[in-house]
C-alpha atoms as a PDB file:
ATOM      1  CA  UNK A   1     230.679 102.892 -56.973  1.00  0.00           C
ATOM      2  CA  UNK A   2     226.864 103.969 -56.838  1.00  0.00           C
ATOM      3  CA  UNK A   3     226.789 103.428 -53.113  1.00  0.00           C
ATOM      4  CA  UNK A   4     229.626 105.836 -52.704  1.00  0.00           C
ATOM      5  CA  UNK A   5     228.205 108.396 -54.693  1.00  0.00           C
ATOM      6  CA  UNK A   6     224.803 107.889 -52.515  1.00  0.00           C
ATOM      7  CA  UNK A   7     227.022 108.731 -49.607  1.00  0.00           C
ATOM      8  CA  UNK A   8     227.657 111.988 -50.614  1.00  0.00           C
ATOM      9  CA  UNK A   9     224.023 112.749 -51.618  1.00  0.00           C
ATOM     10  CA  UNK A  10     222.114 111.624 -48.501  1.00  0.00           C
ATOM     11  CA  UNK A  11     222.731 114.518 -46.499  1.00  0.00           C
ATOM     12  CA  UNK A  12     220.634 114.622 -43.036  1.00  0.00           C
ATOM     13  CA  UNK A  13     218.730 111.266 -44.359  1.00  0.00           C
ATOM     14  CA  UNK A  14     220.075 109.046 -41.675  1.00  0.00           C
ATOM     15  CA  UNK A  15     218.008 106.208 -42.605  1.00  0.00           C
ATOM     16  CA  UNK A  16     219.424 106.135 -46.049  1.00  0.00           C
ATOM     17  CA  UNK A  17     222.929 107.026 -44.751  1.00  0.00           C
ATOM     18  CA  UNK A  18     222.490 103.813 -42.417  1.00  0.00           C
ATOM     19  CA  UNK A  19     221.351 101.548 -45.409  1.00  0.00           C
ATOM     20  CA  UNK A  20     224.062 102.879 -47.784  1.00  0.00           C
ATOM     21  CA  UNK A  21     226.651 101.999 -45.310  1.00  0.00           C
ATOM     22  CA  UNK A  22     225.102  98.811 -44.682  1.00  0.00           C
ATOM     23  CA  UNK A  23     224.954  97.817 -48.589  1.00  0.00           C
ATOM     24  CA  UNK A  24     228.500  98.712 -48.949  1.00  0.00           C
ATOM     25  CA  UNK A  25     229.424  96.567 -46.031  1.00  0.00           C
ATOM     26  CA  UNK A  26     227.505  93.670 -47.654  1.00  0.00           C
ATOM     27  CA  UNK A  27     229.027  94.426 -50.966  1.00  0.00           C
ATOM     28  CA  UNK A  28     232.732  94.132 -49.448  1.00  0.00           C
ATOM     29  CA  UNK A  29     231.759  90.859 -47.669  1.00  0.00           C
ATOM     30  CA  UNK A  30     230.708  89.290 -50.735  1.00  0.00           C
ATOM     31  CA  UNK A  31     233.850  90.119 -52.354  1.00  0.00           C
ATOM     32  CA  UNK A  32     235.320  88.379 -49.331  1.00  0.00           C
ATOM     33  CA  UNK A  33     237.062  91.647 -48.075  1.00  0.00           C
ATOM     34  CA  UNK A  34     235.716  91.122 -44.536  1.00  0.00           C
ATOM     35  CA  UNK A  35     238.203  93.599 -42.907  1.00  0.00           C
ATOM     36  CA  UNK A  36     236.857  96.447 -45.327  1.00  0.00           C
ATOM     37  CA  UNK A  37     233.343  95.470 -44.737  1.00  0.00           C
ATOM     38  CA  UNK A  38     233.249  95.561 -41.036  1.00  0.00           C
ATOM     39  CA  UNK A  39     233.918  99.461 -40.607  1.00  0.00           C
ATOM     40  CA  UNK A  40     230.557 100.077 -42.723  1.00  0.00           C
ATOM     41  CA  UNK A  41     228.759  97.679 -40.649  1.00  0.00           C
ATOM     42  CA  UNK A  42     229.626  99.762 -37.730  1.00  0.00           C
ATOM     43  CA  UNK A  43     228.747 102.878 -39.060  1.00  0.00           C
ATOM     44  CA  UNK A  44     225.672 101.827 -40.031  1.00  0.00           C
ATOM     45  CA  UNK A  45     224.997 100.331 -36.443  1.00  0.00           C
ATOM     46  CA  UNK A  46     226.021 103.735 -34.909  1.00  0.00           C
ATOM     47  CA  UNK A  47     223.981 105.772 -37.372  1.00  0.00           C
ATOM     48  CA  UNK A  48     220.819 103.620 -36.186  1.00  0.00           C
ATOM     49  CA  UNK A  49     221.935 103.622 -32.555  1.00  0.00           C
ATOM     50  CA  UNK A  50     222.267 107.703 -32.528  1.00  0.00           C
ATOM     51  CA  UNK A  51     219.262 108.428 -34.698  1.00  0.00           C
ATOM     52  CA  UNK A  52     217.005 110.777 -32.667  1.00  0.00           C
ATOM     53  CA  UNK A  53     218.766 109.247 -29.439  1.00  0.00           C
ATOM     54  CA  UNK A  54     216.420 106.078 -29.563  1.00  0.00           C
ATOM     55  CA  UNK A  55     216.374 102.746 -31.254  1.00  0.00           C
ATOM     56  CA  UNK A  56     214.325 103.796 -34.053  1.00  0.00           C
ATOM     57  CA  UNK A  57     213.858 100.527 -36.124  1.00  0.00           C
ATOM     58  CA  UNK A  58     214.587  97.142 -34.444  1.00  0.00           C
ATOM     59  CA  UNK A  59     214.361  95.404 -37.832  1.00  0.00           C
ATOM     60  CA  UNK A  60     217.276  97.380 -39.336  1.00  0.00           C
ATOM     61  CA  UNK A  61     219.284  96.792 -35.995  1.00  0.00           C
ATOM     62  CA  UNK A  62     218.381  93.386 -36.421  1.00  0.00           C
ATOM     63  CA  UNK A  63     219.639  93.291 -39.881  1.00  0.00           C
ATOM     64  CA  UNK A  64     223.110  95.115 -39.075  1.00  0.00           C
ATOM     65  CA  UNK A  65     223.645  93.000 -36.120  1.00  0.00           C
ATOM     66  CA  UNK A  66     223.241  89.775 -37.995  1.00  0.00           C
ATOM     67  CA  UNK A  67     225.767  91.173 -40.606  1.00  0.00           C
ATOM     68  CA  UNK A  68     227.978  92.233 -37.969  1.00  0.00           C
ATOM     69  CA  UNK A  69     227.971  88.711 -36.464  1.00  0.00           C
ATOM     70  CA  UNK A  70     228.418  86.977 -40.024  1.00  0.00           C
ATOM     71  CA  UNK A  71     231.641  89.293 -40.868  1.00  0.00           C
ATOM     72  CA  UNK A  72     233.075  88.537 -37.667  1.00  0.00           C
ATOM     73  CA  UNK A  73     232.743  84.483 -38.047  1.00  0.00           C
ATOM     74  CA  UNK A  74     234.235  85.519 -41.440  1.00  0.00           C
ATOM     75  CA  UNK A  75     237.485  87.014 -39.485  1.00  0.00           C
ATOM     76  CA  UNK A  76     237.753  84.142 -37.149  1.00  0.00           C
ATOM     77  CA  UNK A  77     236.171  86.174 -34.220  1.00  0.00           C
ATOM     78  CA  UNK A  78     233.702  83.929 -32.534  1.00  0.00           C
ATOM     79  CA  UNK A  79     233.331  85.686 -29.346  1.00  0.00           C
ATOM     80  CA  UNK A  80     232.588  88.762 -31.139  1.00  0.00           C
ATOM     81  CA  UNK A  81     230.418  87.163 -33.664  1.00  0.00           C
ATOM     82  CA  UNK A  82     228.290  85.512 -30.761  1.00  0.00           C
ATOM     83  CA  UNK A  83     227.695  88.697 -29.013  1.00  0.00           C
ATOM     84  CA  UNK A  84     226.657  90.561 -32.113  1.00  0.00           C
ATOM     85  CA  UNK A  85     224.514  87.118 -33.019  1.00  0.00           C
ATOM     86  CA  UNK A  86     222.816  87.536 -29.594  1.00  0.00           C
ATOM     87  CA  UNK A  87     222.074  91.253 -30.083  1.00  0.00           C
ATOM     88  CA  UNK A  88     220.464  90.215 -33.690  1.00  0.00           C
ATOM     89  CA  UNK A  89     218.316  87.719 -32.029  1.00  0.00           C
ATOM     90  CA  UNK A  90     217.284  90.029 -29.271  1.00  0.00           C
ATOM     91  CA  UNK A  91     216.059  92.789 -31.713  1.00  0.00           C
ATOM     92  CA  UNK A  92     214.344  90.261 -33.994  1.00  0.00           C
ATOM     93  CA  UNK A  93     212.350  89.053 -31.048  1.00  0.00           C
ATOM     94  CA  UNK A  94     211.477  92.840 -29.963  1.00  0.00           C
ATOM     95  CA  UNK A  95     210.425  93.605 -33.706  1.00  0.00           C
ATOM     96  CA  UNK A  96     208.310  90.447 -33.829  1.00  0.00           C
ATOM     97  CA  UNK A  97     208.902  90.060 -37.130  1.00  0.00           C
ATOM     98  CA  UNK A  98     208.625  86.195 -38.008  1.00  0.00           C
ATOM     99  CA  UNK A  99     210.836  86.527 -41.273  1.00  0.00           C
ATOM    100  CA  UNK A 100     213.806  88.445 -39.486  1.00  0.00           C
ATOM    101  CA  UNK A 101     213.679  86.169 -36.867  1.00  0.00           C
ATOM    102  CA  UNK A 102     213.761  82.957 -39.071  1.00  0.00           C
ATOM    103  CA  UNK A 103     216.489  84.648 -40.907  1.00  0.00           C
ATOM    104  CA  UNK A 104     218.376  85.371 -37.786  1.00  0.00           C
ATOM    105  CA  UNK A 105     218.245  81.719 -36.155  1.00  0.00           C
ATOM    106  CA  UNK A 106     218.876  80.186 -39.328  1.00  0.00           C
ATOM    107  CA  UNK A 107     222.152  82.406 -39.668  1.00  0.00           C
ATOM    108  CA  UNK A 108     223.150  81.413 -36.221  1.00  0.00           C
ATOM    109  CA  UNK A 109     222.728  77.572 -36.953  1.00  0.00           C
ATOM    110  CA  UNK A 110     224.701  78.213 -39.767  1.00  0.00           C
ATOM    111  CA  UNK A 111     227.604  80.012 -38.142  1.00  0.00           C
ATOM    112  CA  UNK A 112     227.370  77.491 -34.932  1.00  0.00           C
ATOM    113  CA  UNK A 113     227.959  74.709 -37.308  1.00  0.00           C
ATOM    114  CA  UNK A 114     230.900  76.155 -39.399  1.00  0.00           C
ATOM    115  CA  UNK A 115     232.225  76.796 -35.999  1.00  0.00           C
ATOM    116  CA  UNK A 116     231.566  72.890 -35.010  1.00  0.00           C
ATOM    117  CA  UNK A 117     229.617  74.390 -32.361  1.00  0.00           C
ATOM    118  CA  UNK A 118     226.977  71.614 -32.526  1.00  0.00           C
ATOM    119  CA  UNK A 119     225.046  71.998 -29.509  1.00  0.00           C
ATOM    120  CA  UNK A 120     224.467  75.456 -30.219  1.00  0.00           C
ATOM    121  CA  UNK A 121     223.730  74.647 -33.920  1.00  0.00           C
ATOM    122  CA  UNK A 122     221.013  72.285 -33.128  1.00  0.00           C
ATOM    123  CA  UNK A 123     219.521  74.801 -30.550  1.00  0.00           C
ATOM    124  CA  UNK A 124     219.201  77.460 -32.917  1.00  0.00           C
ATOM    125  CA  UNK A 125     218.016  75.004 -35.702  1.00  0.00           C
ATOM    126  CA  UNK A 126     215.033  73.945 -33.372  1.00  0.00           C
ATOM    127  CA  UNK A 127     214.307  77.666 -32.709  1.00  0.00           C
ATOM    128  CA  UNK A 128     214.262  78.049 -36.428  1.00  0.00           C
ATOM    129  CA  UNK A 129     211.988  75.354 -37.208  1.00  0.00           C
ATOM    130  CA  UNK A 130     209.688  76.460 -34.459  1.00  0.00           C
ATOM    131  CA  UNK A 131     209.380  79.808 -35.575  1.00  0.00           C
ATOM    132  CA  UNK A 132     208.867  78.321 -38.983  1.00  0.00           C
ATOM    133  CA  UNK A 133     206.009  76.006 -37.976  1.00  0.00           C
ATOM    134  CA  UNK A 134     204.392  79.149 -36.235  1.00  0.00           C
ATOM    135  CA  UNK A 135     204.488  80.950 -39.326  1.00  0.00           C
ATOM    136  CA  UNK A 136     203.330  78.111 -41.415  1.00  0.00           C
ATOM    137  CA  UNK A 137     200.421  77.222 -38.751  1.00  0.00           C
ATOM    138  CA  UNK A 138     199.651  80.957 -38.575  1.00  0.00           C
ATOM    139  CA  UNK A 139     199.252  81.357 -42.349  1.00  0.00           C
ATOM    140  CA  UNK A 140     197.350  78.179 -42.423  1.00  0.00           C
ATOM    141  CA  UNK A 141     194.991  79.730 -39.785  1.00  0.00           C
ATOM    142  CA  UNK A 142     194.893  82.610 -42.083  1.00  0.00           C
ATOM    143  CA  UNK A 143     193.896  80.763 -45.027  1.00  0.00           C
ATOM    144  CA  UNK A 144     191.344  78.670 -43.210  1.00  0.00           C
ATOM    145  CA  UNK A 145     189.751  81.918 -41.628  1.00  0.00           C
ATOM    146  CA  UNK A 146     189.473  83.522 -45.235  1.00  0.00           C
ATOM    147  CA  UNK A 147     187.890  80.587 -46.478  1.00  0.00           C
ATOM    148  CA  UNK A 148     185.415  80.442 -43.460  1.00  0.00           C
ATOM    149  CA  UNK A 149     184.652  84.223 -44.073  1.00  0.00           C
ATOM    150  CA  UNK A 150     183.934  83.588 -48.011  1.00  0.00           C
ATOM    151  CA  UNK A 151     181.854  80.452 -47.278  1.00  0.00           C
ATOM    152  CA  UNK A 152     179.765  82.481 -44.876  1.00  0.00           C
ATOM    153  CA  UNK A 153     179.428  85.188 -47.440  1.00  0.00           C
ATOM    154  CA  UNK A 154     178.395  82.862 -50.241  1.00  0.00           C
ATOM    155  CA  UNK A 155     176.195  81.129 -47.661  1.00  0.00           C
ATOM    156  CA  UNK A 156     174.666  84.544 -46.537  1.00  0.00           C
ATOM    157  CA  UNK A 157     174.270  85.510 -50.604  1.00  0.00           C
ATOM    158  CA  UNK A 158     172.810  82.404 -51.282  1.00  0.00           C
ATOM    159  CA  UNK A 159     170.140  82.728 -48.347  1.00  0.00           C
ATOM    160  CA  UNK A 160     169.579  86.509 -49.529  1.00  0.00           C
ATOM    161  CA  UNK A 161     168.886  84.963 -52.963  1.00  0.00           C
ATOM    162  CA  UNK A 162     166.568  82.156 -52.058  1.00  0.00           C
ATOM    163  CA  UNK A 163     164.677  84.897 -49.825  1.00  0.00           C
ATOM    164  CA  UNK A 164     164.477  87.098 -52.523  1.00  0.00           C
ATOM    165  CA  UNK A 165     163.248  84.208 -54.975  1.00  0.00           C
ATOM    166  CA  UNK A 166     160.736  82.967 -52.195  1.00  0.00           C
ATOM    167  CA  UNK A 167     159.777  86.829 -52.237  1.00  0.00           C
ATOM    168  CA  UNK A 168     159.369  87.034 -55.898  1.00  0.00           C
ATOM    169  CA  UNK A 169     157.280  83.697 -55.656  1.00  0.00           C
ATOM    170  CA  UNK A 170     154.974  85.067 -53.093  1.00  0.00           C
ATOM    171  CA  UNK A 171     154.285  88.025 -55.297  1.00  0.00           C
ATOM    172  CA  UNK A 172     153.761  86.313 -58.191  1.00  0.00           C
ATOM    173  CA  UNK A 173     151.153  84.171 -56.372  1.00  0.00           C
ATOM    174  CA  UNK A 174     149.661  87.149 -55.076  1.00  0.00           C
ATOM    175  CA  UNK A 175     149.409  88.699 -58.310  1.00  0.00           C
ATOM    176  CA  UNK A 176     147.911  85.682 -59.836  1.00  0.00           C
ATOM    177  CA  UNK A 177     145.552  85.346 -56.795  1.00  0.00           C
ATOM    178  CA  UNK A 178     144.404  89.146 -57.557  1.00  0.00           C
ATOM    179  CA  UNK A 179     144.136  88.500 -61.448  1.00  0.00           C
ATOM    180  CA  UNK A 180     141.621  85.615 -60.603  1.00  0.00           C
ATOM    181  CA  UNK A 181     139.692  87.409 -58.221  1.00  0.00           C
ATOM    182  CA  UNK A 182     139.226  90.183 -60.840  1.00  0.00           C
ATOM    183  CA  UNK A 183     138.483  87.694 -63.455  1.00  0.00           C
ATOM    184  CA  UNK A 184     135.807  86.101 -61.292  1.00  0.00           C
ATOM    185  CA  UNK A 185     134.161  89.315 -60.114  1.00  0.00           C
ATOM    186  CA  UNK A 186     134.485  90.745 -63.781  1.00  0.00           C
ATOM    187  CA  UNK A 187     132.466  87.379 -64.516  1.00  0.00           C
ATOM    188  CA  UNK A 188     130.131  87.865 -62.108  1.00  0.00           C
ATOM    189  CA  UNK A 189     129.535  91.477 -62.924  1.00  0.00           C
ATOM    190  CA  UNK A 190     129.350  90.307 -66.615  1.00  0.00           C
ATOM    191  CA  UNK A 191     126.728  87.658 -65.804  1.00  0.00           C
ATOM    192  CA  UNK A 192     124.938  89.719 -63.490  1.00  0.00           C
ATOM    193  CA  UNK A 193     124.611  92.380 -66.250  1.00  0.00           C
ATOM    194  CA  UNK A 194     123.521  89.724 -68.800  1.00  0.00           C
ATOM    195  CA  UNK A 195     120.877  88.184 -66.381  1.00  0.00           C
ATOM    196  CA  UNK A 196     119.695  91.734 -65.887  1.00  0.00           C
ATOM    197  CA  UNK A 197     119.338  92.595 -69.268  1.00  0.00           C
ATOM    198  CA  UNK A 198     117.594  89.539 -70.178  1.00  0.00           C
ATOM    199  CA  UNK A 199     115.158  90.092 -67.237  1.00  0.00           C
ATOM    200  CA  UNK A 200     114.453  93.756 -68.455  1.00  0.00           C
ATOM    201  CA  UNK A 201     113.768  92.466 -72.046  1.00  0.00           C
ATOM    202  CA  UNK A 202     111.384  89.870 -70.833  1.00  0.00           C
ATOM    203  CA  UNK A 203     109.536  92.270 -68.394  1.00  0.00           C
ATOM    204  CA  UNK A 204     109.397  94.870 -71.389  1.00  0.00           C
ATOM    205  CA  UNK A 205     107.907  92.094 -73.575  1.00  0.00           C
ATOM    206  CA  UNK A 206     105.407  91.667 -71.188  1.00  0.00           C
ATOM    207  CA  UNK A 207     104.332  95.055 -70.739  1.00  0.00           C
ATOM    208  CA  UNK A 208     104.037  95.222 -74.569  1.00  0.00           C
ATOM    209  CA  UNK A 209     101.853  92.093 -74.644  1.00  0.00           C
ATOM    210  CA  UNK A 210      99.483  93.654 -71.737  1.00  0.00           C
ATOM    211  CA  UNK A 211      99.480  96.831 -73.733  1.00  0.00           C
ATOM    212  CA  UNK A 212      98.380  95.273 -76.808  1.00  0.00           C
END
């Protein structure tokens, strides 16, 4: 009901129009009203294809072709279903979106198996597994890379902290050396002054004795 209301409000927003038609098709398909679902998928496809005279979004095209393939399997039209399935795979590969490619291969596998086309089913399942493994490996590589970056960052921070610590130790040692030098110098001046005063008093005393 809300999708139909939305159709009257989308205006020139072709993205929304295509999405709404696709959603209506999906709703009918889930209700197993396959004959009613197909025209809405076709409308969604036509909207995507005619949008600005070019294929604007390969991801959306792959989605609609997938849905058309599925509904044609439901309507027992295997040849037409395979045609749409091939288009779904084509645009999934063109888009380069792993998630969409996995969905497309898996649906192709399920449809081939239901149609007892086991050779194609095995082929699509292998392709699905290959893409999935590639995605897992890519994710693992990303995790390893992020861990390496984190490790290097922490190592650099530790090195910086160590250098700062060493610098602080050196500054402290320098400060202590300066304090010691000033203390020695102060003691030397004090001692020199004391010796001078003793000498001066002794000399003054000798003068007084000679004077008397």
